[in-house]
PDB file of C-alpha atoms in Angstrom:
ATOM      1  CA  UNK C   1      59.582 120.918  30.283  1.00  0.00           C
ATOM      2  CA  UNK C   2      59.352 119.054  33.421  1.00  0.00           C
ATOM      3  CA  UNK C   3      58.820 115.265  33.423  1.00  0.00           C
ATOM      4  CA  UNK C   4      55.255 114.183  34.150  1.00  0.00           C
ATOM      5  CA  UNK C   5      54.396 112.346  37.426  1.00  0.00           C
ATOM      6  CA  UNK C   6      54.065 108.783  37.383  1.00  0.00           C
ATOM      7  CA  UNK C   7      50.269 107.842  37.278  1.00  0.00           C
ATOM      8  CA  UNK C   8      50.658 104.784  39.178  1.00  0.00           C
ATOM      9  CA  UNK C   9      52.994 103.662  42.016  1.00  0.00           C
ATOM     10  CA  UNK C  10      53.633 100.660  39.668  1.00  0.00           C
ATOM     11  CA  UNK C  11      55.782 102.799  37.533  1.00  0.00           C
ATOM     12  CA  UNK C  12      58.009 103.873  40.352  1.00  0.00           C
ATOM     13  CA  UNK C  13      61.619 102.698  40.283  1.00  0.00           C
ATOM     14  CA  UNK C  14      62.401  99.796  42.368  1.00  0.00           C
ATOM     15  CA  UNK C  15      65.405 100.119  45.196  1.00  0.00           C
ATOM     16  CA  UNK C  16      67.867  97.608  46.214  1.00  0.00           C
ATOM     17  CA  UNK C  17      65.941  96.961  49.325  1.00  0.00           C
ATOM     18  CA  UNK C  18      62.595  96.228  47.012  1.00  0.00           C
ATOM     19  CA  UNK C  19      64.470  93.471  44.933  1.00  0.00           C
ATOM     20  CA  UNK C  20      66.295  92.247  48.125  1.00  0.00           C
ATOM     21  CA  UNK C  21      62.820  91.520  49.763  1.00  0.00           C
ATOM     22  CA  UNK C  22      61.523  89.720  46.572  1.00  0.00           C
ATOM     23  CA  UNK C  23      64.585  87.333  46.581  1.00  0.00           C
ATOM     24  CA  UNK C  24      64.222  86.691  50.217  1.00  0.00           C
ATOM     25  CA  UNK C  25      60.512  85.736  49.506  1.00  0.00           C
ATOM     26  CA  UNK C  26      61.319  83.766  46.625  1.00  0.00           C
ATOM     27  CA  UNK C  27      64.030  81.880  48.362  1.00  0.00           C
ATOM     28  CA  UNK C  28      61.803  81.200  51.396  1.00  0.00           C
ATOM     29  CA  UNK C  29      58.935  79.824  48.704  1.00  0.00           C
ATOM     30  CA  UNK C  30      61.448  77.532  47.549  1.00  0.00           C
ATOM     31  CA  UNK C  31      62.531  76.286  50.632  1.00  0.00           C
ATOM     32  CA  UNK C  32      59.013  75.481  51.605  1.00  0.00           C
ATOM     33  CA  UNK C  33      58.435  73.735  48.174  1.00  0.00           C
ATOM     34  CA  UNK C  34      56.017  76.287  46.824  1.00  0.00           C
ATOM     35  CA  UNK C  35      58.089  76.776  43.827  1.00  0.00           C
ATOM     36  CA  UNK C  36      60.855  74.215  42.381  1.00  0.00           C
ATOM     37  CA  UNK C  37      64.615  75.158  41.864  1.00  0.00           C
ATOM     38  CA  UNK C  38      64.317  75.973  37.946  1.00  0.00           C
ATOM     39  CA  UNK C  39      61.287  78.375  38.638  1.00  0.00           C
ATOM     40  CA  UNK C  40      63.496  79.833  41.441  1.00  0.00           C
ATOM     41  CA  UNK C  41      66.536  80.462  39.162  1.00  0.00           C
ATOM     42  CA  UNK C  42      64.328  82.223  36.446  1.00  0.00           C
ATOM     43  CA  UNK C  43      62.161  84.382  39.189  1.00  0.00           C
ATOM     44  CA  UNK C  44      65.725  85.395  40.886  1.00  0.00           C
ATOM     45  CA  UNK C  45      67.114  86.605  37.592  1.00  0.00           C
ATOM     46  CA  UNK C  46      63.936  88.705  36.882  1.00  0.00           C
ATOM     47  CA  UNK C  47      63.974  89.936  40.193  1.00  0.00           C
ATOM     48  CA  UNK C  48      67.657  91.218  40.277  1.00  0.00           C
ATOM     49  CA  UNK C  49      67.070  92.718  36.620  1.00  0.00           C
ATOM     50  CA  UNK C  50      63.697  94.659  37.577  1.00  0.00           C
ATOM     51  CA  UNK C  51      63.786  98.338  37.564  1.00  0.00           C
ATOM     52  CA  UNK C  52      59.988  99.052  38.568  1.00  0.00           C
ATOM     53  CA  UNK C  53      57.945  97.900  41.111  1.00  0.00           C
ATOM     54  CA  UNK C  54      55.570  96.674  38.245  1.00  0.00           C
ATOM     55  CA  UNK C  55      58.210  94.148  37.295  1.00  0.00           C
ATOM     56  CA  UNK C  56      58.520  93.039  41.044  1.00  0.00           C
ATOM     57  CA  UNK C  57      54.791  92.573  41.721  1.00  0.00           C
ATOM     58  CA  UNK C  58      54.352  89.330  39.639  1.00  0.00           C
ATOM     59  CA  UNK C  59      57.176  87.572  40.830  1.00  0.00           C
ATOM     60  CA  UNK C  60      55.279  86.991  44.400  1.00  0.00           C
ATOM     61  CA  UNK C  61      51.879  87.600  43.114  1.00  0.00           C
ATOM     62  CA  UNK C  62      51.114  83.837  43.325  1.00  0.00           C
ATOM     63  CA  UNK C  63      52.808  83.232  46.874  1.00  0.00           C
ATOM     64  CA  UNK C  64      50.858  83.098  49.975  1.00  0.00           C
ATOM     65  CA  UNK C  65      50.674  86.313  51.990  1.00  0.00           C
ATOM     66  CA  UNK C  66      53.611  86.901  54.856  1.00  0.00           C
ATOM     67  CA  UNK C  67      52.128  85.946  57.809  1.00  0.00           C
ATOM     68  CA  UNK C  68      51.891  88.519  60.712  1.00  0.00           C
ATOM     69  CA  UNK C  69      54.239  88.088  63.695  1.00  0.00           C
ATOM     70  CA  UNK C  70      51.938  87.164  66.680  1.00  0.00           C
ATOM     71  CA  UNK C  71      54.849  86.510  69.105  1.00  0.00           C
ATOM     72  CA  UNK C  72      55.891  88.489  72.330  1.00  0.00           C
ATOM     73  CA  UNK C  73      55.686  92.018  71.735  1.00  0.00           C
ATOM     74  CA  UNK C  74      59.556  94.050  71.329  1.00  0.00           C
ATOM     75  CA  UNK C  75      59.959  96.272  74.474  1.00  0.00           C
ATOM     76  CA  UNK C  76      62.385  99.233  73.955  1.00  0.00           C
ATOM     77  CA  UNK C  77      63.236 101.267  76.833  1.00  0.00           C
ATOM     78  CA  UNK C  78      64.930 104.733  76.591  1.00  0.00           C
ATOM     79  CA  UNK C  79      65.883 104.657  80.228  1.00  0.00           C
ATOM     80  CA  UNK C  80      68.453 107.498  81.352  1.00  0.00           C
ATOM     81  CA  UNK C  81      70.774 107.456  78.612  1.00  0.00           C
ATOM     82  CA  UNK C  82      68.244 107.051  75.641  1.00  0.00           C
ATOM     83  CA  UNK C  83      68.343 104.279  73.049  1.00  0.00           C
ATOM     84  CA  UNK C  84      68.059 104.321  69.039  1.00  0.00           C
ATOM     85  CA  UNK C  85      67.412 101.645  66.847  1.00  0.00           C
ATOM     86  CA  UNK C  86      68.207 102.316  63.267  1.00  0.00           C
ATOM     87  CA  UNK C  87      69.534 100.214  60.200  1.00  0.00           C
ATOM     88  CA  UNK C  88      68.569  96.736  59.697  1.00  0.00           C
ATOM     89  CA  UNK C  89      66.753  95.480  62.935  1.00  0.00           C
ATOM     90  CA  UNK C  90      63.799  92.751  63.665  1.00  0.00           C
ATOM     91  CA  UNK C  91      60.547  94.435  63.513  1.00  0.00           C
ATOM     92  CA  UNK C  92      57.792  92.705  65.248  1.00  0.00           C
ATOM     93  CA  UNK C  93      53.842  93.228  64.845  1.00  0.00           C
ATOM     94  CA  UNK C  94      53.750  94.654  68.323  1.00  0.00           C
ATOM     95  CA  UNK C  95      56.201  97.186  69.815  1.00  0.00           C
ATOM     96  CA  UNK C  96      56.178  98.901  73.158  1.00  0.00           C
ATOM     97  CA  UNK C  97      58.426 101.846  73.268  1.00  0.00           C
ATOM     98  CA  UNK C  98      59.023 104.003  76.551  1.00  0.00           C
ATOM     99  CA  UNK C  99      61.179 107.053  76.007  1.00  0.00           C
ATOM    100  CA  UNK C 100      62.063 107.417  79.789  1.00  0.00           C
ATOM    101  CA  UNK C 101      64.538 110.094  80.567  1.00  0.00           C
ATOM    102  CA  UNK C 102      66.823 109.938  77.763  1.00  0.00           C
ATOM    103  CA  UNK C 103      64.567 109.278  74.978  1.00  0.00           C
ATOM    104  CA  UNK C 104      63.888 106.628  72.543  1.00  0.00           C
ATOM    105  CA  UNK C 105      64.316 106.653  68.444  1.00  0.00           C
ATOM    106  CA  UNK C 106      62.971 104.068  66.253  1.00  0.00           C
ATOM    107  CA  UNK C 107      64.175 104.313  62.492  1.00  0.00           C
ATOM    108  CA  UNK C 108      62.182 102.021  60.236  1.00  0.00           C
ATOM    109  CA  UNK C 109      63.902 103.150  56.997  1.00  0.00           C
ATOM    110  CA  UNK C 110      66.164 100.358  56.373  1.00  0.00           C
ATOM    111  CA  UNK C 111      64.334  97.514  58.234  1.00  0.00           C
ATOM    112  CA  UNK C 112      63.054  96.106  54.994  1.00  0.00           C
ATOM    113  CA  UNK C 113      60.028  94.324  56.894  1.00  0.00           C
ATOM    114  CA  UNK C 114      57.180  92.465  55.286  1.00  0.00           C
ATOM    115  CA  UNK C 115      54.497  93.313  57.845  1.00  0.00           C
ATOM    116  CA  UNK C 116      51.780  95.013  56.762  1.00  0.00           C
ATOM    117  CA  UNK C 117      50.659  96.394  60.178  1.00  0.00           C
ATOM    118  CA  UNK C 118      52.517  97.181  63.308  1.00  0.00           C
ATOM    119  CA  UNK C 119      51.165  98.059  66.662  1.00  0.00           C
ATOM    120  CA  UNK C 120      52.961 100.694  68.374  1.00  0.00           C
ATOM    121  CA  UNK C 121      52.260 101.507  71.895  1.00  0.00           C
ATOM    122  CA  UNK C 122      54.391 104.510  73.140  1.00  0.00           C
ATOM    123  CA  UNK C 123      55.006 106.738  76.007  1.00  0.00           C
ATOM    124  CA  UNK C 124      57.358 109.510  75.509  1.00  0.00           C
ATOM    125  CA  UNK C 125      58.166 109.778  78.943  1.00  0.00           C
ATOM    126  CA  UNK C 126      60.565 112.731  79.753  1.00  0.00           C
ATOM    127  CA  UNK C 127      62.830 112.338  76.858  1.00  0.00           C
ATOM    128  CA  UNK C 128      60.297 111.733  74.339  1.00  0.00           C
ATOM    129  CA  UNK C 129      59.880 109.299  71.304  1.00  0.00           C
ATOM    130  CA  UNK C 130      60.582 109.751  67.627  1.00  0.00           C
ATOM    131  CA  UNK C 131      59.360 107.463  65.007  1.00  0.00           C
ATOM    132  CA  UNK C 132      61.048 107.690  61.252  1.00  0.00           C
ATOM    133  CA  UNK C 133      59.327 105.726  58.675  1.00  0.00           C
ATOM    134  CA  UNK C 134      60.227 105.678  54.710  1.00  0.00           C
ATOM    135  CA  UNK C 135      58.067 107.703  52.230  1.00  0.00           C
ATOM    136  CA  UNK C 136      54.934 105.278  51.196  1.00  0.00           C
ATOM    137  CA  UNK C 137      54.351 104.112  54.784  1.00  0.00           C
ATOM    138  CA  UNK C 138      51.308 105.454  56.397  1.00  0.00           C
ATOM    139  CA  UNK C 139      50.783 106.194  60.165  1.00  0.00           C
ATOM    140  CA  UNK C 140      47.485 106.454  62.331  1.00  0.00           C
ATOM    141  CA  UNK C 141      47.482 108.327  65.394  1.00  0.00           C
ATOM    142  CA  UNK C 142      44.085 108.915  66.392  1.00  0.00           C
ATOM    143  CA  UNK C 143      44.602 106.908  69.866  1.00  0.00           C
ATOM    144  CA  UNK C 144      47.513 108.911  70.794  1.00  0.00           C
ATOM    145  CA  UNK C 145      46.784 111.216  73.961  1.00  0.00           C
ATOM    146  CA  UNK C 146      49.183 114.232  73.286  1.00  0.00           C
ATOM    147  CA  UNK C 147      50.304 114.534  77.224  1.00  0.00           C
ATOM    148  CA  UNK C 148      52.313 117.593  78.001  1.00  0.00           C
ATOM    149  CA  UNK C 149      55.099 117.015  75.392  1.00  0.00           C
ATOM    150  CA  UNK C 150      52.321 116.954  72.561  1.00  0.00           C
ATOM    151  CA  UNK C 151      51.949 114.973  69.163  1.00  0.00           C
ATOM    152  CA  UNK C 152      53.809 115.995  65.982  1.00  0.00           C
ATOM    153  CA  UNK C 153      52.490 113.691  63.063  1.00  0.00           C
ATOM    154  CA  UNK C 154      54.604 114.709  60.105  1.00  0.00           C
ATOM    155  CA  UNK C 155      53.796 111.437  57.765  1.00  0.00           C
ATOM    156  CA  UNK C 156      52.464 112.745  54.519  1.00  0.00           C
ATOM    157  CA  UNK C 157      51.708 111.162  51.075  1.00  0.00           C
ATOM    158  CA  UNK C 158      49.752 108.472  50.236  1.00  0.00           C
ATOM    159  CA  UNK C 159      50.490 104.711  51.317  1.00  0.00           C
ATOM    160  CA  UNK C 160      52.138 102.548  48.671  1.00  0.00           C
ATOM    161  CA  UNK C 161      50.711  99.284  47.944  1.00  0.00           C
ATOM    162  CA  UNK C 162      52.207  96.736  50.413  1.00  0.00           C
ATOM    163  CA  UNK C 163      53.666  99.454  52.522  1.00  0.00           C
ATOM    164  CA  UNK C 164      53.152  98.841  56.220  1.00  0.00           C
ATOM    165  CA  UNK C 165      50.449 100.929  58.314  1.00  0.00           C
ATOM    166  CA  UNK C 166      51.635 101.904  61.806  1.00  0.00           C
ATOM    167  CA  UNK C 167      48.995 102.147  64.302  1.00  0.00           C
ATOM    168  CA  UNK C 168      50.226 104.328  67.453  1.00  0.00           C
ATOM    169  CA  UNK C 169      48.725 104.480  70.646  1.00  0.00           C
ATOM    170  CA  UNK C 170      49.729 105.731  74.040  1.00  0.00           C
ATOM    171  CA  UNK C 171      50.784 109.154  75.210  1.00  0.00           C
ATOM    172  CA  UNK C 172      53.409 111.812  74.389  1.00  0.00           C
ATOM    173  CA  UNK C 173      54.163 112.207  78.111  1.00  0.00           C
ATOM    174  CA  UNK C 174      56.342 115.025  78.793  1.00  0.00           C
ATOM    175  CA  UNK C 175      58.848 114.253  76.134  1.00  0.00           C
ATOM    176  CA  UNK C 176      56.518 114.302  73.228  1.00  0.00           C
ATOM    177  CA  UNK C 177      55.953 111.833  70.352  1.00  0.00           C
ATOM    178  CA  UNK C 178      57.112 112.847  66.885  1.00  0.00           C
ATOM    179  CA  UNK C 179      56.535 110.605  63.932  1.00  0.00           C
ATOM    180  CA  UNK C 180      58.210 111.609  60.511  1.00  0.00           C
ATOM    181  CA  UNK C 181      59.843 110.739  57.089  1.00  0.00           C
ATOM    182  CA  UNK C 182      63.783 110.588  57.114  1.00  0.00           C
ATOM    183  CA  UNK C 183      65.107 114.474  56.895  1.00  0.00           C
ATOM    184  CA  UNK C 184      67.314 115.640  53.971  1.00  0.00           C
ATOM    185  CA  UNK C 185      70.383 114.968  55.872  1.00  0.00           C
ATOM    186  CA  UNK C 186      69.353 111.177  56.382  1.00  0.00           C
ATOM    187  CA  UNK C 187      68.498 110.909  53.171  1.00  0.00           C
ATOM    188  CA  UNK C 188      71.710 111.912  51.724  1.00  0.00           C
ATOM    189  CA  UNK C 189      73.529 109.389  54.024  1.00  0.00           C
ATOM    190  CA  UNK C 190      71.489 106.693  52.723  1.00  0.00           C
ATOM    191  CA  UNK C 191      72.047 107.472  48.914  1.00  0.00           C
ATOM    192  CA  UNK C 192      75.542 107.677  49.800  1.00  0.00           C
ATOM    193  CA  UNK C 193      75.659 104.292  51.585  1.00  0.00           C
ATOM    194  CA  UNK C 194      73.813 102.514  48.686  1.00  0.00           C
ATOM    195  CA  UNK C 195      76.503 103.732  46.170  1.00  0.00           C
ATOM    196  CA  UNK C 196      79.092 101.928  48.229  1.00  0.00           C
TER     197      UNK C 196
END
């Protein structure tokens, strides 16, 4: 007998990253004076003990939404040797990436960003651009011109509540533009790192 699939996203298990995000928001709320230290202590205990997203949601539901970063765009250039952004890196609301000759890879799977929308302007150049997003994120690629290298949009599944939407524009250039979820090998490495 196979287990039934959850009817709602809220019954999904919470990850360490989900708990850390809530803890960070609670600490910021306490620093701003929106909740007092006793309430912070209570909510932190609940956040760290939470097993599902449903248990995490009410802990920040009464807090102001996270403001969108309206600052300067993050500019990433692949150049001759290529560039990779992976692990925990600062995500801005607007990113401009050029694959250059060596290519560019942006891996969002461990960023923990709280932005709800990210504008990504891409030029595949000769080396191409690869964008890796966690499952539950959504991608909009209607504004991308495939160019000679083409566009491969492999992001599937429904967007989870609160998960970012990446709006991609630009051109695949000669190297192409690929947006996808982490592969099997990458997921295995992340699970192994989480156990340490």
